[in-house]
Tab-separated table of C-alpha atoms and ligand atoms in Angstrom:
chain	number	residue	atom	x	y	z
B	1	MET	CA	-74.840	-30.139	-137.746
B	2	ALA	CA	-74.473	-31.801	-141.127
B	3	VAL	CA	-71.506	-34.111	-141.565
B	4	ALA	CA	-68.954	-32.642	-143.998
B	5	PRO	CA	-68.788	-34.544	-147.302
B	6	ARG	CA	-65.481	-36.235	-147.980
B	7	TYR	CA	-63.316	-36.241	-151.115
B	8	TYR	CA	-60.638	-38.526	-152.494
B	9	ILE	CA	-58.352	-37.586	-155.404
B	10	ARG	CA	-56.589	-40.288	-157.390
B	11	THR	CA	-53.671	-38.755	-159.279
B	12	PHE	CA	-51.944	-40.255	-162.310
B	13	GLY	CA	-49.072	-38.693	-164.233
B	14	CYS	CA	-46.430	-36.088	-163.573
B	15	GLN	CA	-45.736	-33.526	-160.846
B	16	MET	CA	-47.904	-30.984	-162.644
B	17	ASN	CA	-50.866	-33.246	-162.053
B	18	VAL	CA	-49.839	-33.664	-158.416
B	19	ARG	CA	-49.831	-29.878	-158.101
B	20	ASP	CA	-53.215	-29.602	-159.852
B	21	SER	CA	-54.606	-32.158	-157.396
B	22	GLU	CA	-53.395	-29.979	-154.515
B	23	ILE	CA	-55.325	-27.070	-156.036
B	24	MET	CA	-58.465	-29.202	-156.451
B	25	ALA	CA	-58.082	-30.270	-152.804
B	26	GLY	CA	-57.826	-26.613	-151.746
B	27	GLU	CA	-60.965	-25.708	-153.669
B	28	LEU	CA	-62.887	-28.653	-152.257
B	29	GLU	CA	-61.866	-27.786	-148.690
B	30	GLN	CA	-63.024	-24.204	-149.251
B	31	MET	CA	-66.379	-25.682	-150.288
B	32	GLY	CA	-66.542	-27.565	-146.978
B	33	TYR	CA	-65.275	-30.978	-148.069
B	34	ARG	CA	-62.861	-32.915	-145.852
B	35	PRO	CA	-60.283	-35.450	-147.058
B	36	ALA	CA	-61.269	-39.134	-147.015
B	37	SER	CA	-58.625	-41.742	-146.283
B	38	GLY	CA	-59.598	-43.739	-149.386
B	39	ASP	CA	-62.193	-44.014	-152.121
B	40	ALA	CA	-64.296	-46.396	-149.996
B	41	GLU	CA	-65.083	-43.567	-147.555
B	42	ALA	CA	-65.474	-40.790	-150.122
B	43	ASP	CA	-68.592	-38.922	-151.254
B	44	LEU	CA	-66.635	-37.481	-154.187
B	45	VAL	CA	-63.831	-39.177	-156.143
B	46	VAL	CA	-61.774	-37.099	-158.586
B	47	VAL	CA	-59.652	-39.025	-161.094
B	48	ASN	CA	-56.828	-36.776	-162.302
B	49	THR	CA	-55.584	-38.467	-165.473
B	50	CYS	CA	-52.429	-38.570	-167.608
B	51	ALA	CA	-52.351	-39.096	-171.384
B	52	VAL	CA	-48.619	-39.287	-172.053
B	53	ARG	CA	-48.527	-43.025	-172.842
B	54	GLY	CA	-51.127	-45.720	-173.483
B	55	SER	CA	-50.247	-47.413	-170.188
B	56	ALA	CA	-51.140	-44.275	-168.191
B	57	GLU	CA	-54.513	-44.139	-169.942
B	58	ASP	CA	-55.135	-47.829	-169.285
B	59	HIS	CA	-54.591	-47.247	-165.546
B	60	ALA	CA	-57.140	-44.422	-165.522
B	61	PHE	CA	-59.709	-46.395	-167.538
B	62	GLY	CA	-59.214	-49.353	-165.192
B	63	TYR	CA	-59.802	-47.162	-162.150
B	64	ILE	CA	-62.911	-45.600	-163.727
B	65	GLY	CA	-64.134	-49.182	-164.219
B	66	ASN	CA	-63.666	-49.922	-160.496
B	67	LEU	CA	-65.659	-46.829	-159.596
B	68	LYS	CA	-68.622	-48.123	-161.577
B	69	ALA	CA	-69.126	-50.989	-159.123
B	70	MET	CA	-68.596	-48.627	-156.203
B	71	LYS	CA	-71.246	-46.277	-157.508
B	72	GLN	CA	-73.734	-49.134	-157.883
B	73	GLU	CA	-73.296	-49.852	-154.181
B	74	ARG	CA	-73.307	-46.186	-153.165
B	75	PRO	CA	-75.485	-44.239	-155.615
B	76	GLY	CA	-74.718	-40.966	-153.778
B	77	LEU	CA	-71.073	-41.121	-154.864
B	78	THR	CA	-70.007	-38.342	-157.263
B	79	VAL	CA	-67.303	-39.201	-159.815
B	80	ALA	CA	-65.259	-36.469	-161.517
B	81	PHE	CA	-62.855	-37.062	-164.416
B	82	ALA	CA	-60.057	-34.501	-164.782
B	83	GLY	CA	-56.600	-33.951	-166.205
B	84	CYS	CA	-54.856	-34.463	-169.504
B	85	MET	CA	-57.089	-37.246	-170.862
B	86	ALA	CA	-60.111	-34.960	-170.518
B	87	GLN	CA	-58.427	-32.636	-173.036
B	88	GLU	CA	-58.175	-35.345	-175.697
B	89	PRO	CA	-60.888	-35.289	-178.366
B	90	GLY	CA	-61.884	-38.970	-178.120
B	91	THR	CA	-62.210	-39.209	-174.351
B	92	ILE	CA	-65.578	-37.575	-173.797
B	93	ALA	CA	-67.297	-39.741	-176.425
B	94	TRP	CA	-65.679	-42.795	-174.829
B	95	LEU	CA	-66.891	-41.790	-171.367
B	96	ARG	CA	-70.444	-41.136	-172.552
B	97	ARG	CA	-70.576	-44.574	-174.116
B	98	HIS	CA	-68.648	-46.697	-171.585
B	99	ALA	CA	-68.714	-44.747	-168.318
B	100	PRO	CA	-72.065	-43.014	-167.826
B	101	HIS	CA	-71.409	-43.194	-164.070
B	102	VAL	CA	-69.008	-40.268	-164.467
B	103	ASP	CA	-70.804	-37.109	-163.291
B	104	VAL	CA	-68.338	-34.326	-164.170
B	105	VAL	CA	-65.550	-33.945	-166.748
B	106	PHE	CA	-63.211	-30.969	-166.615
B	107	GLY	CA	-59.822	-30.206	-168.151
B	108	THR	CA	-56.409	-28.812	-167.281
B	109	HIS	CA	-57.420	-25.188	-167.930
B	110	ASN	CA	-60.486	-24.850	-165.769
B	111	LEU	CA	-59.542	-26.104	-162.319
B	112	HIS	CA	-61.022	-22.885	-160.946
B	113	GLU	CA	-64.436	-23.979	-162.271
B	114	LEU	CA	-64.537	-27.135	-160.153
B	115	PRO	CA	-66.884	-25.770	-157.429
B	116	ALA	CA	-69.371	-24.452	-160.007
B	117	LEU	CA	-69.236	-27.709	-161.993
B	118	LEU	CA	-69.929	-29.802	-158.899
B	119	GLU	CA	-72.918	-27.633	-158.100
B	120	ARG	CA	-74.215	-28.039	-161.637
B	121	ALA	CA	-73.706	-31.807	-161.439
B	122	ALA	CA	-75.671	-32.004	-158.179
B	123	GLY	CA	-78.751	-30.707	-159.959
B	124	SER	CA	-78.324	-32.692	-163.162
B	125	ARG	CA	-78.804	-36.247	-164.313
B	126	GLU	CA	-76.565	-35.647	-167.342
B	127	MET	CA	-72.770	-35.804	-167.402
B	128	VAL	CA	-71.538	-32.209	-166.899
B	129	VAL	CA	-68.677	-31.583	-169.306
B	130	ASP	CA	-66.582	-28.442	-169.331
B	131	VAL	CA	-63.240	-28.723	-171.058
B	132	TRP	CA	-61.748	-25.410	-171.997
B	133	GLU	CA	-59.870	-24.702	-175.179
B	134	ALA	CA	-56.182	-25.226	-174.528
B	135	SER	CA	-55.597	-21.673	-175.773
B	136	GLU	CA	-57.396	-20.213	-172.742
B	137	GLU	CA	-55.289	-18.731	-169.959
B	138	VAL	CA	-54.612	-20.873	-166.921
B	139	GLN	CA	-55.681	-19.168	-163.682
B	140	SER	CA	-52.888	-19.129	-161.146
B	141	ASN	CA	-52.844	-18.173	-157.465
B	142	LEU	CA	-55.780	-20.492	-156.666
B	143	PRO	CA	-56.216	-21.877	-153.125
B	144	SER	CA	-54.507	-25.198	-152.533
B	145	ARG	CA	-53.907	-27.846	-149.947
B	146	ARG	CA	-50.283	-28.898	-150.239
B	147	ALA	CA	-49.313	-32.488	-149.682
B	148	GLY	CA	-47.428	-31.369	-146.586
B	149	GLY	CA	-43.930	-32.011	-145.375
B	150	ALA	CA	-41.001	-29.710	-146.040
B	151	SER	CA	-41.336	-29.908	-149.832
B	152	ALA	CA	-43.584	-27.866	-152.092
B	153	PHE	CA	-44.256	-27.702	-155.820
B	154	VAL	CA	-44.578	-24.267	-157.425
B	155	ASN	CA	-45.836	-23.797	-160.992
B	156	ILE	CA	-43.726	-21.369	-163.006
B	157	ILE	CA	-44.796	-22.056	-166.603
B	158	TYR	CA	-47.851	-23.861	-167.950
B	159	GLY	CA	-48.111	-25.645	-171.291
B	160	CYS	CA	-45.539	-26.532	-173.914
B	161	ASP	CA	-44.749	-25.043	-177.338
B	162	LYS	CA	-42.137	-27.599	-178.402
B	163	PHE	CA	-44.336	-30.081	-180.274
B	164	CYS	CA	-42.017	-33.076	-180.178
B	165	THR	CA	-43.605	-35.294	-182.811
B	166	TYR	CA	-44.403	-38.156	-180.393
B	167	CYS	CA	-45.869	-36.077	-177.584
B	168	ILE	CA	-49.453	-35.303	-176.556
B	169	VAL	CA	-48.609	-32.706	-173.890
B	170	PRO	CA	-48.785	-29.592	-176.137
B	171	PHE	CA	-52.355	-30.655	-176.977
B	172	THR	CA	-53.436	-31.402	-173.401
B	173	ARG	CA	-51.711	-28.488	-171.702
B	174	GLY	CA	-51.908	-25.806	-174.376
B	175	ARG	CA	-49.507	-22.979	-175.166
B	176	GLU	CA	-46.763	-21.770	-172.858
B	177	GLN	CA	-47.798	-19.236	-170.239
B	178	SER	CA	-45.322	-18.005	-167.611
B	179	ARG	CA	-46.274	-16.718	-164.197
B	180	PRO	CA	-44.807	-13.306	-163.322
B	181	VAL	CA	-41.535	-13.403	-161.331
B	182	ALA	CA	-43.120	-11.354	-158.527
B	183	ASP	CA	-45.982	-13.868	-158.100
B	184	ILE	CA	-43.544	-16.764	-157.829
B	185	VAL	CA	-41.254	-14.914	-155.404
B	186	ALA	CA	-44.292	-14.065	-153.234
B	187	GLU	CA	-45.460	-17.680	-153.257
B	188	VAL	CA	-42.016	-19.013	-152.286
B	189	GLU	CA	-41.689	-16.386	-149.519
B	190	ALA	CA	-45.067	-17.473	-148.146
B	191	LEU	CA	-43.980	-21.111	-148.315
B	192	ALA	CA	-40.751	-20.336	-146.453
B	193	ALA	CA	-42.796	-18.584	-143.741
B	194	GLN	CA	-44.861	-21.776	-143.342
B	195	GLY	CA	-41.736	-23.899	-142.875
B	196	TYR	CA	-41.287	-25.280	-146.389
B	197	GLN	CA	-37.586	-25.612	-147.188
B	198	ASP	CA	-37.490	-27.589	-150.424
B	199	VAL	CA	-39.141	-25.986	-153.447
B	200	THR	CA	-39.480	-27.579	-156.875
B	201	LEU	CA	-40.308	-25.221	-159.745
B	202	LEU	CA	-42.608	-26.900	-162.227
B	203	GLY	CA	-43.171	-26.688	-165.946
B	204	GLN	CA	-43.126	-29.054	-168.923
B	205	ASN	CA	-40.302	-26.953	-170.159
B	206	VAL	CA	-38.984	-24.789	-167.327
B	207	ASN	CA	-36.149	-23.313	-169.289
B	208	SER	CA	-38.396	-21.561	-171.732
B	209	TYR	CA	-39.714	-19.717	-168.670
B	210	GLY	CA	-40.290	-15.990	-169.080
B	211	HIS	CA	-40.038	-15.416	-172.848
B	212	ASP	CA	-43.710	-14.381	-172.845
B	213	LEU	CA	-43.417	-11.980	-169.889
B	214	GLU	CA	-43.252	-8.219	-170.148
B	215	PRO	CA	-40.381	-7.431	-169.576
B	216	THR	CA	-39.006	-10.858	-170.459
B	217	ALA	CA	-37.130	-12.929	-167.875
B	218	ASP	CA	-35.538	-16.373	-167.895
B	219	LEU	CA	-35.085	-19.281	-165.515
B	220	ALA	CA	-31.643	-18.034	-164.460
B	221	ASP	CA	-33.161	-14.664	-163.456
B	222	LEU	CA	-35.905	-16.436	-161.538
B	223	LEU	CA	-33.470	-18.695	-159.668
B	224	ALA	CA	-31.334	-15.663	-158.794
B	225	ALA	CA	-34.454	-13.921	-157.418
B	226	LEU	CA	-35.357	-16.961	-155.289
B	227	GLU	CA	-31.833	-17.679	-153.899
B	228	PRO	CA	-31.948	-14.981	-151.174
B	229	ILE	CA	-35.239	-16.152	-149.634
B	230	ASP	CA	-34.469	-17.122	-146.023
B	231	GLY	CA	-35.525	-20.563	-144.906
B	232	ILE	CA	-35.381	-22.207	-148.330
B	233	ARG	CA	-32.539	-24.745	-148.504
B	234	TRP	CA	-33.164	-26.483	-151.792
B	235	LEU	CA	-34.372	-25.109	-155.109
B	236	ARG	CA	-35.161	-27.683	-157.766
B	237	TYR	CA	-36.833	-27.506	-161.185
B	238	LEU	CA	-38.590	-29.938	-163.514
B	239	THR	CA	-38.393	-30.496	-166.492
B	240	SER	CA	-35.708	-28.868	-168.586
B	241	HIS	CA	-35.335	-29.142	-172.353
B	242	PRO	CA	-31.722	-29.471	-173.568
B	243	LYS	CA	-32.286	-26.992	-176.410
B	244	ASP	CA	-32.934	-24.090	-174.036
B	245	PHE	CA	-30.426	-25.005	-171.305
B	246	SER	CA	-28.349	-21.829	-171.674
B	247	GLN	CA	-24.799	-21.142	-170.535
B	248	LYS	CA	-26.261	-18.355	-168.354
B	249	LEU	CA	-28.411	-20.968	-166.591
B	250	ILE	CA	-25.433	-23.300	-166.107
B	251	ASP	CA	-23.385	-20.434	-164.638
B	252	THR	CA	-26.259	-19.364	-162.349
B	253	ILE	CA	-26.671	-22.890	-160.992
B	254	ALA	CA	-22.907	-23.210	-160.502
B	255	ALA	CA	-22.720	-19.877	-158.644
B	256	GLY	CA	-25.797	-20.508	-156.479
B	257	SER	CA	-25.825	-22.365	-153.198
B	258	LYS	CA	-29.436	-23.569	-153.144
B	259	VAL	CA	-30.101	-24.978	-156.602
B	260	THR	CA	-29.506	-28.690	-156.115
B	261	ARG	CA	-26.814	-30.492	-158.088
B	262	HIS	CA	-29.286	-32.585	-160.039
B	263	VAL	CA	-29.577	-31.899	-163.750
B	264	HIS	CA	-32.327	-33.804	-165.542
B	265	LEU	CA	-31.629	-33.557	-169.264
B	266	PRO	CA	-34.070	-35.694	-171.272
B	267	VAL	CA	-32.187	-36.848	-174.380
B	268	GLN	CA	-34.894	-39.178	-175.848
B	269	ALA	CA	-32.523	-40.756	-178.435
B	270	GLY	CA	-28.827	-40.992	-179.278
B	271	SER	CA	-29.118	-40.707	-183.050
B	272	SER	CA	-29.242	-37.272	-184.675
B	273	ALA	CA	-31.486	-38.655	-187.426
B	274	VAL	CA	-34.042	-39.892	-184.873
B	275	LEU	CA	-33.767	-36.658	-182.879
B	276	LYS	CA	-34.592	-34.730	-186.047
B	277	LYS	CA	-37.684	-36.855	-186.671
B	278	MET	CA	-38.668	-36.297	-183.037
B	279	ASN	CA	-38.341	-32.519	-183.582
B	280	ARG	CA	-36.093	-32.227	-180.525
B	281	LYS	CA	-34.116	-29.344	-182.120
B	282	TYR	CA	-30.648	-30.570	-181.084
B	283	THR	CA	-28.189	-33.102	-182.459
B	284	ARG	CA	-26.290	-35.806	-180.610
B	285	GLU	CA	-23.174	-33.619	-180.793
B	286	GLN	CA	-24.903	-30.520	-179.425
B	287	TYR	CA	-26.327	-32.568	-176.567
B	288	LEU	CA	-22.936	-34.068	-175.707
B	289	ASP	CA	-21.397	-30.593	-175.809
B	290	LEU	CA	-24.065	-29.407	-173.327
B	291	VAL	CA	-23.282	-32.341	-171.010
B	292	GLU	CA	-19.582	-31.401	-171.185
B	293	ARG	CA	-20.311	-27.786	-170.274
B	294	VAL	CA	-22.599	-28.782	-167.391
B	295	ARG	CA	-19.953	-31.166	-166.011
B	296	ARG	CA	-17.192	-28.590	-166.363
B	297	ALA	CA	-19.148	-25.866	-164.509
B	298	ILE	CA	-20.827	-28.149	-161.944
B	299	PRO	CA	-18.404	-31.046	-161.364
B	300	ASP	CA	-20.600	-32.730	-158.728
B	301	ALA	CA	-23.727	-32.642	-160.941
B	302	VAL	CA	-25.808	-35.807	-161.030
B	303	LEU	CA	-27.213	-36.251	-164.522
B	304	THR	CA	-30.427	-38.110	-165.285
B	305	THR	CA	-32.459	-38.487	-168.464
B	306	ASP	CA	-35.546	-39.793	-170.294
B	307	ILE	CA	-35.207	-42.120	-173.296
B	308	ILE	CA	-37.752	-43.486	-175.783
B	309	VAL	CA	-37.004	-46.716	-177.687
B	310	GLY	CA	-38.824	-47.956	-180.766
B	311	PHE	CA	-39.717	-44.564	-182.251
B	312	PRO	CA	-41.279	-45.223	-185.701
B	313	GLY	CA	-38.615	-46.356	-188.164
B	314	GLU	CA	-35.798	-46.480	-185.555
B	315	THR	CA	-33.198	-48.884	-186.974
B	316	GLU	CA	-30.959	-51.212	-184.981
B	317	ASP	CA	-27.999	-48.966	-185.819
B	318	GLU	CA	-29.830	-45.893	-184.607
B	319	PHE	CA	-30.739	-47.671	-181.374
B	320	ALA	CA	-27.057	-48.642	-180.968
B	321	GLU	CA	-26.330	-44.897	-180.951
B	322	THR	CA	-28.634	-44.532	-177.930
B	323	LEU	CA	-26.662	-47.260	-176.140
B	324	SER	CA	-23.343	-45.619	-176.993
B	325	LEU	CA	-24.592	-42.219	-175.799
B	326	VAL	CA	-25.681	-43.745	-172.476
B	327	GLU	CA	-22.205	-45.344	-172.138
B	328	GLN	CA	-20.582	-42.028	-172.917
B	329	VAL	CA	-22.664	-39.767	-170.623
B	330	ARG	CA	-22.978	-42.298	-167.798
B	331	TYR	CA	-26.258	-41.036	-166.297
B	332	ASP	CA	-27.052	-41.784	-162.677
B	333	THR	CA	-30.601	-42.746	-163.654
B	334	ALA	CA	-32.575	-42.976	-166.874
B	335	PHE	CA	-36.356	-43.217	-167.242
B	336	THR	CA	-36.839	-45.492	-170.233
B	337	PHE	CA	-40.025	-45.863	-172.259
B	338	ILE	CA	-41.287	-47.836	-175.230
B	339	TYR	CA	-42.704	-45.448	-177.816
B	340	SER	CA	-46.494	-45.222	-177.419
B	341	PRO	CA	-48.487	-43.776	-180.349
B	342	ARG	CA	-50.612	-40.769	-179.367
B	343	ALA	CA	-53.590	-39.996	-181.613
B	344	GLY	CA	-53.227	-36.767	-183.567
B	345	THR	CA	-49.428	-36.538	-183.332
B	346	PRO	CA	-47.216	-36.825	-186.463
B	347	ALA	CA	-45.322	-39.846	-185.112
B	348	ALA	CA	-48.580	-41.765	-184.649
B	349	ARG	CA	-49.122	-41.524	-188.427
B	350	TRP	CA	-45.583	-42.773	-189.078
B	351	GLU	CA	-46.182	-45.633	-186.654
B	352	GLY	CA	-49.025	-46.748	-188.938
B	353	ARG	CA	-46.629	-46.996	-191.896
B	354	ASN	CA	-43.300	-47.945	-190.395
B	355	PRO	CA	-43.497	-49.346	-186.860
B	356	VAL	CA	-40.640	-51.062	-185.070
B	357	PRO	CA	-41.867	-54.638	-184.414
B	358	GLU	CA	-43.135	-55.194	-180.846
B	359	MET	CA	-40.454	-57.808	-180.142
B	360	ALA	CA	-37.687	-55.430	-181.162
B	361	LYS	CA	-39.145	-52.643	-179.008
B	362	LYS	CA	-39.133	-54.868	-175.926
B	363	ASP	CA	-35.681	-56.230	-176.705
B	364	ARG	CA	-34.281	-52.699	-177.067
B	365	LEU	CA	-35.856	-51.600	-173.797
B	366	ASN	CA	-34.361	-54.609	-172.003
B	367	ARG	CA	-30.889	-53.999	-173.378
B	368	LEU	CA	-31.044	-50.306	-172.532
B	369	MET	CA	-32.253	-51.005	-168.975
B	370	ALA	CA	-29.552	-53.624	-168.371
B	371	LEU	CA	-26.872	-51.147	-169.441
B	372	GLN	CA	-28.317	-48.312	-167.356
B	373	TYR	CA	-28.718	-50.478	-164.249
B	374	ARG	CA	-25.035	-51.433	-164.413
B	375	ILE	CA	-24.045	-47.772	-164.708
B	376	SER	CA	-26.486	-46.689	-161.950
B	377	LEU	CA	-24.904	-49.181	-159.563
B	378	GLU	CA	-21.378	-48.053	-160.449
B	379	LYS	CA	-22.385	-44.413	-160.001
B	380	ASN	CA	-23.977	-45.138	-156.627
B	381	GLN	CA	-20.952	-47.141	-155.462
B	382	ALA	CA	-18.778	-44.082	-156.046
B	383	TRP	CA	-20.803	-42.318	-153.310
B	384	VAL	CA	-19.830	-44.765	-150.572
B	385	GLY	CA	-17.828	-42.952	-147.882
B	386	ARG	CA	-18.923	-39.473	-149.014
B	387	ARG	CA	-20.783	-36.995	-146.794
B	388	ASP	CA	-24.061	-35.432	-147.873
B	389	VAL	CA	-27.230	-33.795	-146.535
B	390	VAL	CA	-30.541	-35.568	-147.029
B	391	LEU	CA	-34.185	-34.618	-146.496
B	392	VAL	CA	-36.106	-37.333	-144.661
B	393	GLU	CA	-39.435	-38.019	-146.379
B	394	GLY	CA	-40.851	-40.594	-143.974
B	395	VAL	CA	-40.600	-44.133	-142.682
B	396	SER	CA	-39.733	-46.572	-145.469
B	397	LYS	CA	-42.811	-48.447	-146.663
B	398	LYS	CA	-40.785	-51.618	-147.179
B	399	ASP	CA	-38.816	-51.580	-143.940
B	400	PRO	CA	-40.216	-49.791	-140.854
B	401	THR	CA	-36.782	-49.783	-139.184
B	402	VAL	CA	-35.385	-47.211	-141.645
B	403	TRP	CA	-36.153	-43.652	-142.781
B	404	ALA	CA	-36.492	-43.023	-146.500
B	405	ALA	CA	-34.762	-39.785	-147.417
B	406	ARG	CA	-33.709	-37.998	-150.559
B	407	SER	CA	-30.451	-36.287	-151.405
B	408	GLY	CA	-30.294	-32.945	-153.203
B	409	THR	CA	-29.173	-34.982	-156.192
B	410	ASN	CA	-32.540	-36.791	-155.968
B	411	LYS	CA	-31.179	-40.169	-154.858
B	412	VAL	CA	-33.143	-42.317	-152.416
B	413	VAL	CA	-31.116	-42.671	-149.211
B	414	LEU	CA	-32.109	-45.047	-146.392
B	415	LEU	CA	-30.924	-44.449	-142.825
B	416	PRO	CA	-31.621	-46.340	-139.591
B	417	ARG	CA	-34.347	-45.054	-137.255
B	418	GLU	CA	-33.184	-44.300	-133.719
B	419	PRO	CA	-35.448	-44.559	-130.665
B	420	GLY	CA	-36.801	-41.189	-129.511
B	421	LEU	CA	-35.534	-39.229	-132.531
B	422	ASP	CA	-38.143	-38.049	-135.030
B	423	LEU	CA	-36.419	-37.100	-138.263
B	424	GLN	CA	-39.563	-36.827	-140.410
B	425	HIS	CA	-39.317	-33.891	-142.869
B	426	ARG	CA	-35.933	-32.766	-141.486
B	427	PHE	CA	-32.571	-32.186	-143.125
B	428	VAL	CA	-29.927	-34.517	-141.755
B	429	PRO	CA	-26.162	-34.748	-142.349
B	430	VAL	CA	-25.097	-38.271	-143.333
B	431	ARG	CA	-22.235	-40.411	-144.553
B	432	ILE	CA	-23.080	-42.785	-147.377
B	433	ALA	CA	-22.408	-46.342	-146.214
B	434	GLY	CA	-23.675	-48.613	-148.993
B	435	ALA	CA	-24.927	-48.615	-152.569
B	436	ARG	CA	-27.514	-50.536	-154.602
B	437	THR	CA	-28.866	-49.902	-158.070
B	438	PHE	CA	-31.874	-47.864	-156.908
B	439	PHE	CA	-30.822	-46.493	-153.509
B	440	LEU	CA	-28.029	-45.673	-151.091
B	441	THR	CA	-27.765	-46.503	-147.401
B	442	ALA	CA	-26.334	-44.004	-144.926
B	443	VAL	CA	-25.589	-43.248	-141.290
B	444	ARG	CA	-26.291	-39.989	-139.481
B	445	THR	CA	-23.174	-37.939	-138.730
B	446	GLY	CA	-24.647	-35.089	-136.674
B	447	ASP	CA	-27.717	-33.276	-135.371
B	448	PRO	CA	-30.553	-32.550	-137.790
B	449	LEU	CA	-30.003	-29.210	-139.544
B	450	SER	CA	-33.655	-28.228	-139.345
B	451	PRO	CA	-36.189	-28.321	-136.480
B	452	PRO	CA	-39.354	-30.427	-136.600
B	453	LEU	CA	-41.971	-28.876	-138.899
B	454	PRO	CA	-44.182	-26.160	-137.429
B	455	GLU	CA	-47.907	-26.838	-137.012
B	456	ARG	CA	-49.721	-25.716	-140.111
B	457	GLY	CA	-53.258	-26.128	-138.753
B	458	ARG	CA	-55.502	-27.837	-141.226
B	459	LEU	CA	-52.754	-27.703	-143.824
B	460	ALA	CA	-50.485	-29.864	-141.669
B	461	PRO	CA	-49.205	-33.344	-142.454
B	462	ALA	CA	-52.485	-35.317	-142.214
B	463	PRO	CA	-51.863	-37.478	-145.270
B	464	VAL	CA	-53.484	-36.161	-148.417
B	465	PRO	CA	-54.759	-39.059	-150.476
B	466	LEU	CA	-52.488	-38.507	-153.450
B	467	ALA	CA	-51.414	-41.729	-155.079
B	468	LEU	CA	-48.828	-41.200	-157.791
B	469	SER	CA	-48.486	-43.825	-160.468
B	470	LEU	CA	-47.305	-43.326	-164.031
I	501	LIG	N1	-41.551	-32.047	-170.893
I	501	LIG	C1	-40.699	-33.080	-170.545
I	501	LIG	C2	-41.263	-34.472	-170.562
I	501	LIG	C3	-42.695	-34.740	-170.450
I	501	LIG	S1	-43.226	-36.385	-170.653
I	501	LIG	C4	-39.550	-33.052	-171.511
I	501	LIG	O1	-39.661	-32.624	-172.624
I	501	LIG	O2	-38.534	-33.521	-171.116
I	501	LIG	C5	-42.000	-37.351	-169.836
I	501	LIG	C6	-41.319	-38.298	-170.737
I	501	LIG	O3	-42.247	-39.209	-171.299
I	501	LIG	C7	-40.644	-37.687	-171.946
I	501	LIG	O4	-39.406	-37.154	-171.651
I	501	LIG	C8	-40.534	-38.869	-172.876
I	501	LIG	O5	-39.355	-39.597	-172.655
I	501	LIG	C9	-41.721	-39.732	-172.497
I	501	LIG	N2	-42.752	-39.696	-173.523
I	501	LIG	C10	-43.470	-38.624	-173.960
I	501	LIG	N3	-44.314	-39.001	-174.949
I	501	LIG	C11	-44.130	-40.335	-175.146
I	501	LIG	C12	-44.697	-41.292	-176.025
I	501	LIG	N4	-45.612	-40.951	-176.915
I	501	LIG	N5	-44.267	-42.588	-175.927
I	501	LIG	C13	-43.333	-42.930	-175.015
I	501	LIG	N6	-42.757	-42.074	-174.176
I	501	LIG	C14	-43.141	-40.779	-174.221
I	502	LIG	FE1	-43.599	-33.182	-174.851
I	502	LIG	FE2	-41.458	-32.293	-176.084
I	502	LIG	FE3	-43.048	-30.587	-174.759
I	502	LIG	FE4	-41.563	-32.329	-173.419
I	502	LIG	S1	-40.797	-30.656	-174.721
I	502	LIG	S2	-43.708	-31.872	-173.060
I	502	LIG	S3	-41.550	-34.118	-174.731
I	502	LIG	S4	-43.561	-31.744	-176.607
I	503	LIG	FE1	-48.229	-34.723	-167.059
I	503	LIG	FE2	-49.231	-36.825	-168.207
I	503	LIG	FE3	-50.371	-34.522	-168.571
I	503	LIG	S1	-47.109	-36.399	-167.980
I	503	LIG	S2	-48.757	-33.041	-168.389
I	503	LIG	S3	-50.163	-35.608	-166.635
I	503	LIG	S4	-50.073	-36.064	-170.116
């Protein structure tokens, strides 16, 4: 009997790419491939790329460079290039010139074509390129091999129509397209039946969900439809845009018992003038009013955000407004980025005329991070002594004597391992014992709330080679 070929998928970027990689894995396994533990053992390597910032692209180009040497040693290796970078106009020309060892290029809209493309590549000496127009419909309900555990990602809306002036995503992911409520409910019911208990709903802009459905629906309706599904403990969603975060959604989250108390509200900048140039469609005041309303309705909400510094033309005074907003909101965590010009976006043209000097960009990032780290530590310290429920993700990579778990508020929580007690992928009641800037420590206060995971046959926890790095 022939030995099954083995695949390895290297994933860069956001959770949507992680989910796409699970779908690619499902397709490959249907074709007869088996997972390899690393690229050194693989017959096929798929590089699932991210284009959101220059640094993400550099990582992917670097990895493609490594594969060149690997392919020289093992000429039978097939290399596939996928994801958001494949959708950018310049990438294919770059690959043809600098990376002829790439065999297949496909985009974010034609994952379902992967088997056919691999077959074409097997009979061809040329690079097989098939990137669909971003206006094409995304095919949902494809087979997939989930990364395992108790947590699952579920796509609810593809694409983004917001066109923030700095952002490449509307070009790489195309127009918004919602999945029908019934499809999502069926998928979550099937997940619950397989023992998944933590579901994260995915979209670049989850709160514009449903405007394109017939009849229309919204995220609040969807959450209300998912609440009653037995077996699901946590419902989460990523990412929400402040403009569309409606009062109805706030009230639905407040009334529900499964939607976790984590509200990620990317602000991007504290100055209304900068927000206008970013085309974010809200002012500083409107954002602060939203934060007020969220905190009033959901007093235990943990707020997190994304911030860009050094947007073209951002003045020192405008940056000071970002600092003052961070002081005022007091986020638990902020993901902070230096503005990275993306070809074809309006802001990239402005960057050519009126950039913030590199030194100032770095200095602003450092000041913002120092402020946020102080606040993160203070916020975490306030948790000491409180009780919570955490989901254990696995043994800590840094310290094998502790479990790494996550709270519903998305904080990393470390708790001691005990001989003879396997807590992997289980919900555990804890008391928070200590606080650092990036994590909490805790002790177990009772029996796990969920049993060990059921066997899922081939879909079970054998580690899927998904490496996530932004
Ligand atoms: N759809 C999500 C975010 C997607 S990208 C949203 O709108 O919130 C994740 C984050 O990357 C963004 O929130 C933004 O802070 C950052 N980002 C996007 N484009 C960027 C760019 N060109 N330079 C630097 N950071 C960027
Ligand atoms: Fe990009 Fe803005 Fe869409 Fe988010 S909402 S993906 S930042 S264009
Ligand atoms: Fe995600 Fe990066 Fe694409 S953030 S949508 S993988 S550009």
